[in-house]
Amino acid sequence: MGTILVTGGAGYIGSHVARQLGERSERIVTLDNLSTGFRAAVLYGDLVVGDTGDATTVARVLRDYGVDTVMHFAAHIVVPESVADPLKYYRNNTASTRTLLQCCVEAGVRHFVFSSTAAVYGIPAGGVASEDTPTAPINPYGRSKLMSEWMLADVAAATPLRYAALRYFNVAGADPGGRIGQSTPAATHLIKVACEHVVGKRDHVAIFGTDYDTPDGTGVRDYIHVEDLAAAHLNALDYLRGGGAPVTLNCGYGRGFSVREVLDCVAAVASRPLTIREAPRRAGDPPTLVAEARLIGRILDWVPHYRDLPGIVGTALAWEWTLTDRGTDDVARTEQAKLSSPVVA
Ligand code: UFG
């Protein structure tokens, strides 16, 4: 087996996948520019500090490490930011993926696992999206990822490279072993925000919209534990190594929770009431977005183990306490990590 290149392996989802790969004794190398990632999140293999849009660096890593598989996580992921600064997203998510793919083709990389998103569906009718629901992204973030999916499909049709594109729904939770988690400063995701409130980093949680056409008026999402999501990538790797054809799969559980249900759960897990403020709808939010999620189980033999919401919230909250107990804020930790870490340059 060749080495697996994990781009964005110092980030939230990439670091969980890299950890599971390392635990399985796979040979891995991480490429991350540390713009939002953390050196301390790289638990296995070398970290090369660099950009996926830098063809020279990528080509060197593919050659020096004998890479035959790429798992591509490096991306910007904040939807409102993509609306305000679309070219940042088309450069970092789309153009860099093009560069990476070109290097992969030139180096003869055989397998590519791509981190895609449910945002490619936009606002699907009925709030449930299956893999053949028409794609209709409503923001630059979703479009930047969908364009990468299209490039992958075209490259796979023209070269021996085969891929799995995984469309993530709402990823949350943290490593059950407590070693890594979501450390992003200025987080916007509901469960992370609520956990920051519990540990005292925010004085309240806002509910964005209470007048949606949903059972309790708040937005409904399909929350998937990062540990199950990471495992799906290892299954995708096995599938491709076994000769599987290119495939695009939803990553969710096929069930939704409302914002109020999530906040009730956080309060129950934390054993304390939350300070909640009702706020207007957030631009671009669909009322309901839930995965039709049967295909991934069938194609990848993927069996989730962390479906229950209290477990997702519990690991997210435990990680938030870990960050707090370390006594330094996220930004300071990033700077410190950048200055003091031994890295492959
Ligand atoms: N929400 C709040 N208060 C908050 C944060 C979120 O009420 O402080 C609500 C949102 O309005 C939404 C739900 O909680 O109804 C979930 O919001 P998140 O920000 O946690 O996640 P999104 O559903 O907006 O985004 C996720 C991924 C994106 C991806 C999108 C696909 O994070 O990367 O799903 O729809 F694009």
Tab-separated table of C-alpha atoms and ligand atoms in Angstrom:
chain	number	residue	atom	x	y	z
A	1	MET	CA	0.000	0.000	0.000
A	2	GLY	CA	1.201	3.513	-0.768
A	3	THR	CA	1.104	6.484	1.547
A	4	ILE	CA	-2.111	8.436	2.088
A	5	LEU	CA	-1.867	12.211	1.748
A	6	VAL	CA	-4.345	13.960	4.051
A	7	THR	CA	-4.792	17.592	3.032
A	8	GLY	CA	-6.240	19.669	5.855
A	9	GLY	CA	-5.219	16.934	8.279
A	10	ALA	CA	-4.594	19.483	11.049
A	11	GLY	CA	-8.225	20.621	10.875
A	12	TYR	CA	-11.336	19.343	12.601
A	13	ILE	CA	-12.529	16.520	10.341
A	14	GLY	CA	-9.192	15.775	8.661
A	15	SER	CA	-7.480	15.230	12.016
A	16	HIS	CA	-10.098	12.677	13.085
A	17	VAL	CA	-9.687	10.757	9.830
A	18	ALA	CA	-5.878	10.895	10.072
A	19	ARG	CA	-6.055	9.635	13.653
A	20	GLN	CA	-8.197	6.660	12.638
A	21	LEU	CA	-5.845	5.932	9.727
A	22	GLY	CA	-2.875	6.084	12.098
A	23	GLU	CA	-4.589	3.759	14.559
A	24	ARG	CA	-4.974	1.309	11.676
A	25	SER	CA	-1.225	1.615	10.950
A	26	GLU	CA	-1.717	3.221	7.548
A	27	ARG	CA	1.208	5.317	6.274
A	28	ILE	CA	0.046	8.928	6.203
A	29	VAL	CA	1.380	12.413	5.604
A	30	THR	CA	-0.553	15.588	6.348
A	31	LEU	CA	-0.401	18.709	4.183
A	32	ASP	CA	-1.883	21.723	5.962
A	33	ASN	CA	-1.136	25.440	5.761
A	34	LEU	CA	-2.202	25.866	9.419
A	35	SER	CA	-4.477	28.769	8.479
A	36	THR	CA	-7.198	27.190	10.606
A	37	GLY	CA	-5.551	23.919	11.608
A	38	PHE	CA	-3.462	23.032	14.651
A	39	ARG	CA	-0.092	21.275	14.779
A	40	ALA	CA	-1.203	19.523	17.942
A	41	ALA	CA	-4.066	17.857	16.057
A	42	VAL	CA	-1.658	15.854	13.895
A	43	LEU	CA	-1.208	12.694	15.939
A	44	TYR	CA	0.293	10.389	13.298
A	45	GLY	CA	2.787	10.833	10.460
A	46	ASP	CA	4.641	13.904	9.237
A	47	LEU	CA	3.086	17.317	8.879
A	48	VAL	CA	4.133	19.258	5.806
A	49	VAL	CA	3.198	22.914	6.200
A	50	GLY	CA	2.061	24.077	2.803
A	51	ASP	CA	-0.817	24.802	0.524
A	52	THR	CA	-2.780	22.452	-1.730
A	53	GLY	CA	-2.723	25.240	-4.327
A	54	ASP	CA	1.095	25.113	-4.451
A	55	ALA	CA	1.849	22.624	-7.236
A	56	THR	CA	5.571	22.434	-6.428
A	57	THR	CA	4.966	21.448	-2.822
A	58	VAL	CA	2.168	19.028	-3.671
A	59	ALA	CA	4.213	17.314	-6.416
A	60	ARG	CA	7.169	16.983	-4.053
A	61	VAL	CA	5.053	15.447	-1.282
A	62	LEU	CA	3.375	13.002	-3.672
A	63	ARG	CA	6.785	11.906	-4.972
A	64	ASP	CA	8.791	11.886	-1.734
A	65	TYR	CA	6.198	9.967	0.262
A	66	GLY	CA	5.099	7.562	-2.490
A	67	VAL	CA	1.482	8.686	-2.253
A	68	ASP	CA	-1.152	6.544	-3.992
A	69	THR	CA	-4.229	7.893	-2.178
A	70	VAL	CA	-5.309	11.435	-1.398
A	71	MET	CA	-7.941	12.425	1.151
A	72	HIS	CA	-8.754	16.052	0.522
A	73	PHE	CA	-10.141	18.086	3.439
A	74	ALA	CA	-8.303	21.401	3.082
A	75	ALA	CA	-10.991	24.011	2.434
A	76	HIS	CA	-12.734	27.084	3.765
A	77	ILE	CA	-16.111	26.154	5.217
A	78	VAL	CA	-17.952	29.233	6.486
A	79	VAL	CA	-21.043	29.869	4.381
A	80	PRO	CA	-21.586	33.601	5.185
A	81	GLU	CA	-17.891	34.271	4.553
A	82	SER	CA	-18.238	32.617	1.139
A	83	VAL	CA	-21.052	35.028	0.315
A	84	ALA	CA	-18.961	38.038	1.368
A	85	ASP	CA	-15.728	36.861	-0.271
A	86	PRO	CA	-16.600	34.354	-3.015
A	87	LEU	CA	-13.250	34.482	-4.778
A	88	LYS	CA	-11.512	33.328	-1.590
A	89	TYR	CA	-13.668	30.188	-1.794
A	90	TYR	CA	-13.215	29.659	-5.517
A	91	ARG	CA	-9.448	30.008	-5.053
A	92	ASN	CA	-8.961	27.868	-1.994
A	93	ASN	CA	-11.694	25.291	-2.566
A	94	THR	CA	-12.008	25.072	-6.335
A	95	ALA	CA	-8.761	26.303	-7.916
A	96	SER	CA	-6.591	24.559	-5.307
A	97	THR	CA	-8.491	21.326	-5.863
A	98	ARG	CA	-7.783	21.679	-9.562
A	99	THR	CA	-4.059	22.064	-8.839
A	100	LEU	CA	-4.126	19.117	-6.483
A	101	LEU	CA	-5.915	16.966	-9.065
A	102	GLN	CA	-3.437	17.904	-11.763
A	103	CYS	CA	-0.567	16.851	-9.503
A	104	CYS	CA	-2.411	13.619	-8.662
A	105	VAL	CA	-2.890	12.728	-12.315
A	106	GLU	CA	0.756	13.502	-13.089
A	107	ALA	CA	1.955	11.411	-10.146
A	108	GLY	CA	-0.354	8.495	-10.921
A	109	VAL	CA	-2.373	8.746	-7.687
A	110	ARG	CA	-5.028	6.033	-7.840
A	111	HIS	CA	-7.567	6.876	-5.154
A	112	PHE	CA	-9.110	10.195	-4.109
A	113	VAL	CA	-11.550	10.708	-1.239
A	114	PHE	CA	-13.167	14.117	-1.387
A	115	SER	CA	-14.722	16.099	1.423
A	116	SER	CA	-17.944	17.448	-0.071
A	117	THR	CA	-21.009	18.901	1.548
A	118	ALA	CA	-24.788	18.758	1.781
A	119	ALA	CA	-24.637	22.416	0.755
A	120	VAL	CA	-24.539	21.173	-2.867
A	121	TYR	CA	-28.288	20.444	-2.523
A	122	GLY	CA	-29.322	23.962	-1.574
A	123	ILE	CA	-32.926	23.768	-0.362
A	124	PRO	CA	-34.205	20.353	-1.448
A	125	ALA	CA	-37.950	19.800	-1.723
A	126	GLY	CA	-39.302	18.295	1.495
A	127	GLY	CA	-36.009	18.887	3.313
A	128	VAL	CA	-34.628	15.430	2.535
A	129	ALA	CA	-31.818	14.970	0.004
A	130	SER	CA	-30.768	11.727	-1.623
A	131	GLU	CA	-27.704	11.418	-3.810
A	132	ASP	CA	-29.805	11.846	-6.938
A	133	THR	CA	-31.634	14.929	-5.674
A	134	PRO	CA	-30.700	17.669	-8.155
A	135	THR	CA	-27.803	19.780	-6.963
A	136	ALA	CA	-28.704	23.456	-6.600
A	137	PRO	CA	-26.291	25.163	-4.176
A	138	ILE	CA	-27.436	28.532	-2.902
A	139	ASN	CA	-24.085	29.968	-1.860
A	140	PRO	CA	-20.492	30.164	-3.157
A	141	TYR	CA	-19.335	27.608	-0.580
A	142	GLY	CA	-21.683	24.965	-1.988
A	143	ARG	CA	-20.827	25.918	-5.561
A	144	SER	CA	-17.073	25.811	-4.865
A	145	LYS	CA	-17.458	22.215	-3.628
A	146	LEU	CA	-19.832	21.158	-6.405
A	147	MET	CA	-17.370	22.384	-9.035
A	148	SER	CA	-14.735	20.183	-7.411
A	149	GLU	CA	-17.101	17.211	-7.607
A	150	TRP	CA	-17.550	17.897	-11.324
A	151	MET	CA	-13.788	18.102	-11.867
A	152	LEU	CA	-13.345	14.804	-10.074
A	153	ALA	CA	-15.974	13.101	-12.206
A	154	ASP	CA	-14.396	14.412	-15.409
A	155	VAL	CA	-10.882	13.436	-14.327
A	156	ALA	CA	-12.056	9.956	-13.332
A	157	ALA	CA	-13.659	9.548	-16.755
A	158	ALA	CA	-10.414	10.516	-18.491
A	159	THR	CA	-7.769	8.857	-16.276
A	160	PRO	CA	-7.372	5.774	-14.045
A	161	LEU	CA	-8.018	7.866	-10.891
A	162	ARG	CA	-11.073	6.710	-8.943
A	163	TYR	CA	-12.810	8.681	-6.223
A	164	ALA	CA	-15.380	8.755	-3.469
A	165	ALA	CA	-17.058	12.114	-2.861
A	166	LEU	CA	-18.649	12.252	0.582
A	167	ARG	CA	-21.360	14.852	1.128
A	168	TYR	CA	-21.326	15.720	4.820
A	169	PHE	CA	-24.437	16.847	6.653
A	170	ASN	CA	-23.984	18.546	10.064
A	171	VAL	CA	-20.779	17.240	11.575
A	172	ALA	CA	-20.353	17.580	15.342
A	173	GLY	CA	-18.801	15.887	18.360
A	174	ALA	CA	-15.190	15.015	19.063
A	175	ASP	CA	-12.763	12.141	19.486
A	176	PRO	CA	-14.271	9.927	22.241
A	177	GLY	CA	-10.686	9.512	23.513
A	178	GLY	CA	-10.529	13.266	24.172
A	179	ARG	CA	-7.336	13.916	22.184
A	180	ILE	CA	-8.720	16.114	19.405
A	181	GLY	CA	-11.854	18.086	18.619
A	182	GLN	CA	-13.151	21.210	16.964
A	183	SER	CA	-10.906	24.107	17.955
A	184	THR	CA	-11.915	26.642	15.325
A	185	PRO	CA	-11.961	30.190	16.695
A	186	ALA	CA	-15.155	32.191	16.068
A	187	ALA	CA	-17.134	29.039	15.440
A	188	THR	CA	-20.642	29.369	14.009
A	189	HIS	CA	-21.901	25.776	14.241
A	190	LEU	CA	-24.774	25.226	16.633
A	191	ILE	CA	-23.408	22.464	18.884
A	192	LYS	CA	-19.985	24.109	19.161
A	193	VAL	CA	-21.595	27.470	19.931
A	194	ALA	CA	-23.828	25.926	22.601
A	195	CYS	CA	-20.866	24.156	24.212
A	196	GLU	CA	-18.900	27.416	24.265
A	197	HIS	CA	-21.838	28.950	26.114
A	198	VAL	CA	-21.849	26.119	28.671
A	199	VAL	CA	-18.165	26.630	29.504
A	200	GLY	CA	-18.626	30.392	29.794
A	201	LYS	CA	-17.116	31.646	26.532
A	202	ARG	CA	-20.462	33.099	25.376
A	203	ASP	CA	-23.196	34.646	27.461
A	204	HIS	CA	-26.057	33.159	25.429
A	205	VAL	CA	-27.043	31.038	22.440
A	206	ALA	CA	-29.179	32.575	19.709
A	207	ILE	CA	-31.858	30.601	17.882
A	208	PHE	CA	-31.827	31.849	14.312
A	209	GLY	CA	-35.481	31.695	13.325
A	210	THR	CA	-38.466	30.329	15.260
A	211	ASP	CA	-41.046	30.630	12.483
A	212	TYR	CA	-39.928	27.915	10.091
A	213	ASP	CA	-42.406	25.368	8.804
A	214	THR	CA	-41.012	22.666	11.111
A	215	PRO	CA	-42.562	20.933	14.148
A	216	ASP	CA	-41.294	23.522	16.657
A	217	GLY	CA	-40.547	26.375	14.235
A	218	THR	CA	-36.745	26.032	14.382
A	219	GLY	CA	-34.346	24.623	11.783
A	220	VAL	CA	-33.946	20.855	11.516
A	221	ARG	CA	-30.602	19.223	10.652
A	222	ASP	CA	-29.049	15.767	10.431
A	223	TYR	CA	-26.219	15.824	12.996
A	224	ILE	CA	-23.521	13.194	12.429
A	225	HIS	CA	-20.752	12.339	14.895
A	226	VAL	CA	-17.309	13.157	13.519
A	227	GLU	CA	-16.101	9.712	14.621
A	228	ASP	CA	-18.673	7.953	12.420
A	229	LEU	CA	-17.958	10.372	9.587
A	230	ALA	CA	-14.231	9.674	9.869
A	231	ALA	CA	-14.883	5.927	9.798
A	232	ALA	CA	-16.809	6.380	6.534
A	233	HIS	CA	-13.586	7.676	4.952
A	234	LEU	CA	-11.713	4.520	5.927
A	235	ASN	CA	-14.541	2.440	4.462
A	236	ALA	CA	-14.322	4.545	1.297
A	237	LEU	CA	-10.595	3.838	1.152
A	238	ASP	CA	-11.203	0.087	1.444
A	239	TYR	CA	-13.903	0.335	-1.213
A	240	LEU	CA	-11.577	2.090	-3.685
A	241	ARG	CA	-8.698	-0.272	-2.941
A	242	GLY	CA	-11.093	-3.131	-3.645
A	243	GLY	CA	-11.710	-1.728	-7.133
A	244	GLY	CA	-14.917	0.187	-6.400
A	245	ALA	CA	-16.216	2.527	-9.086
A	246	PRO	CA	-16.342	6.303	-8.523
A	247	VAL	CA	-19.127	7.112	-6.117
A	248	THR	CA	-20.856	10.072	-4.453
A	249	LEU	CA	-22.475	9.411	-1.082
A	250	ASN	CA	-24.404	11.285	1.588
A	251	CYS	CA	-22.928	11.180	5.087
A	252	GLY	CA	-25.713	11.578	7.592
A	253	TYR	CA	-27.951	9.382	9.723
A	254	GLY	CA	-31.231	10.072	7.952
A	255	ARG	CA	-32.897	11.725	10.950
A	256	GLY	CA	-33.218	15.338	12.005
A	257	PHE	CA	-33.190	17.355	15.224
A	258	SER	CA	-34.482	20.893	15.598
A	259	VAL	CA	-32.415	23.699	17.104
A	260	ARG	CA	-34.587	23.543	20.228
A	261	GLU	CA	-34.094	19.796	20.539
A	262	VAL	CA	-30.332	20.247	20.240
A	263	LEU	CA	-30.285	22.983	22.889
A	264	ASP	CA	-32.472	20.891	25.223
A	265	CYS	CA	-29.987	18.082	24.793
A	266	VAL	CA	-27.007	20.340	25.525
A	267	ALA	CA	-28.740	21.598	28.688
A	268	ALA	CA	-29.455	18.021	29.780
A	269	VAL	CA	-25.904	16.816	29.126
A	270	ALA	CA	-24.447	19.880	30.868
A	271	SER	CA	-26.976	19.631	33.735
A	272	ARG	CA	-27.655	23.345	33.585
A	273	PRO	CA	-30.117	25.637	31.833
A	274	LEU	CA	-28.915	27.660	28.848
A	275	THR	CA	-29.525	31.344	28.251
A	276	ILE	CA	-31.331	31.346	24.920
A	277	ARG	CA	-32.320	34.342	22.799
A	278	GLU	CA	-34.635	34.117	19.857
A	279	ALA	CA	-33.212	35.901	16.819
A	280	PRO	CA	-34.251	36.452	13.195
A	281	ARG	CA	-33.586	33.820	10.575
A	282	ARG	CA	-30.026	33.596	9.268
A	283	ALA	CA	-29.758	34.322	5.548
A	284	GLY	CA	-29.495	31.228	3.386
A	285	ASP	CA	-30.588	28.686	6.023
A	286	PRO	CA	-32.908	25.951	4.710
A	287	PRO	CA	-35.732	25.044	7.137
A	288	THR	CA	-34.888	21.335	7.082
A	289	LEU	CA	-31.900	19.453	5.688
A	290	VAL	CA	-31.777	15.729	6.366
A	291	ALA	CA	-29.937	12.986	4.493
A	292	GLU	CA	-31.483	10.094	2.712
A	293	ALA	CA	-28.630	7.975	4.012
A	294	ARG	CA	-29.164	4.374	2.990
A	295	LEU	CA	-26.748	4.258	0.065
A	296	ILE	CA	-23.568	4.730	2.092
A	297	GLY	CA	-24.399	1.732	4.288
A	298	ARG	CA	-24.991	-0.419	1.249
A	299	ILE	CA	-21.977	0.665	-0.818
A	300	LEU	CA	-19.374	1.093	1.917
A	301	ASP	CA	-20.647	-1.359	4.567
A	302	TRP	CA	-20.709	1.644	6.864
A	303	VAL	CA	-22.360	1.069	10.225
A	304	PRO	CA	-22.583	4.133	12.495
A	305	HIS	CA	-21.844	3.689	16.202
A	306	TYR	CA	-22.461	7.180	17.621
A	307	ARG	CA	-25.942	8.057	16.395
A	308	ASP	CA	-27.421	9.287	19.652
A	309	LEU	CA	-27.494	13.035	20.099
A	310	PRO	CA	-26.394	13.058	23.789
A	311	GLY	CA	-23.242	11.180	22.758
A	312	ILE	CA	-22.475	13.738	20.056
A	313	VAL	CA	-23.089	16.608	22.463
A	314	GLY	CA	-21.215	14.873	25.305
A	315	THR	CA	-17.986	14.492	23.339
A	316	ALA	CA	-18.268	18.051	21.968
A	317	LEU	CA	-18.731	19.403	25.479
A	318	ALA	CA	-15.881	17.326	26.907
A	319	TRP	CA	-13.580	18.763	24.228
A	320	GLU	CA	-14.758	22.299	24.994
A	321	TRP	CA	-13.846	21.772	28.645
A	322	THR	CA	-10.438	20.467	27.549
A	323	LEU	CA	-9.826	23.642	25.540
A	324	THR	CA	-10.939	25.738	28.493
A	325	ASP	CA	-8.836	23.834	31.021
A	326	ARG	CA	-5.755	24.401	28.917
A	327	GLY	CA	-6.188	28.011	29.929
A	328	THR	CA	-5.221	29.587	26.623
A	329	ASP	CA	-7.552	30.824	23.985
A	330	ASP	CA	-7.689	29.209	20.559
A	331	VAL	CA	-5.908	31.964	18.697
A	332	ALA	CA	-3.049	32.049	21.148
A	333	ARG	CA	-2.724	28.290	20.874
A	334	THR	CA	-2.572	28.487	17.106
A	335	GLU	CA	0.148	31.112	17.180
A	336	GLN	CA	2.094	29.191	19.769
A	337	ALA	CA	1.793	25.994	17.745
A	338	LYS	CA	2.970	27.721	14.581
A	339	LEU	CA	6.010	29.147	16.335
A	340	SER	CA	7.106	26.159	18.357
A	341	SER	CA	6.260	23.088	16.313
A	342	PRO	CA	8.792	20.995	14.521
A	343	VAL	CA	7.453	20.646	10.995
A	344	VAL	CA	8.593	19.438	7.634
A	345	ALA	CA	9.025	22.602	5.602
B	1	UFG	N1	-28.195	27.882	14.530
B	1	UFG	C1	-28.737	28.655	15.527
B	1	UFG	N2	-27.882	29.349	16.332
B	1	UFG	C2	-26.524	29.313	16.176
B	1	UFG	C3	-25.977	28.519	15.142
B	1	UFG	C4	-26.853	27.818	14.339
B	1	UFG	O1	-29.957	28.721	15.696
B	1	UFG	O2	-25.808	29.979	16.944
B	1	UFG	C5	-29.108	27.082	13.702
B	1	UFG	C6	-29.040	27.395	12.219
B	1	UFG	O3	-29.889	28.457	11.889
B	1	UFG	C7	-29.456	26.052	11.622
B	1	UFG	C8	-28.890	25.029	12.612
B	1	UFG	O4	-28.710	25.739	13.826
B	1	UFG	O5	-30.856	25.933	11.612
B	1	UFG	C9	-27.555	24.445	12.185
B	1	UFG	O6	-26.677	25.507	11.869
B	1	UFG	P1	-25.089	25.292	11.758
B	1	UFG	O7	-24.483	26.638	11.585
B	1	UFG	O8	-24.620	24.464	12.901
B	1	UFG	O9	-24.913	24.412	10.464
B	1	UFG	P2	-25.507	24.647	8.995
B	1	UFG	O10	-26.666	23.706	8.840
B	1	UFG	O11	-25.758	26.060	8.692
B	1	UFG	O12	-24.253	24.238	8.085
B	1	UFG	C10	-23.875	22.912	7.881
B	1	UFG	C11	-22.386	22.862	7.603
B	1	UFG	C12	-22.064	23.613	6.359
B	1	UFG	C13	-22.874	23.058	5.240
B	1	UFG	C14	-24.359	23.043	5.602
B	1	UFG	C15	-25.170	22.351	4.567
B	1	UFG	O13	-21.685	23.410	8.676
B	1	UFG	O14	-20.686	23.482	6.063
B	1	UFG	O15	-24.549	22.364	6.813
B	1	UFG	O16	-26.464	22.872	4.638
B	1	UFG	F1	-22.726	23.820	4.147
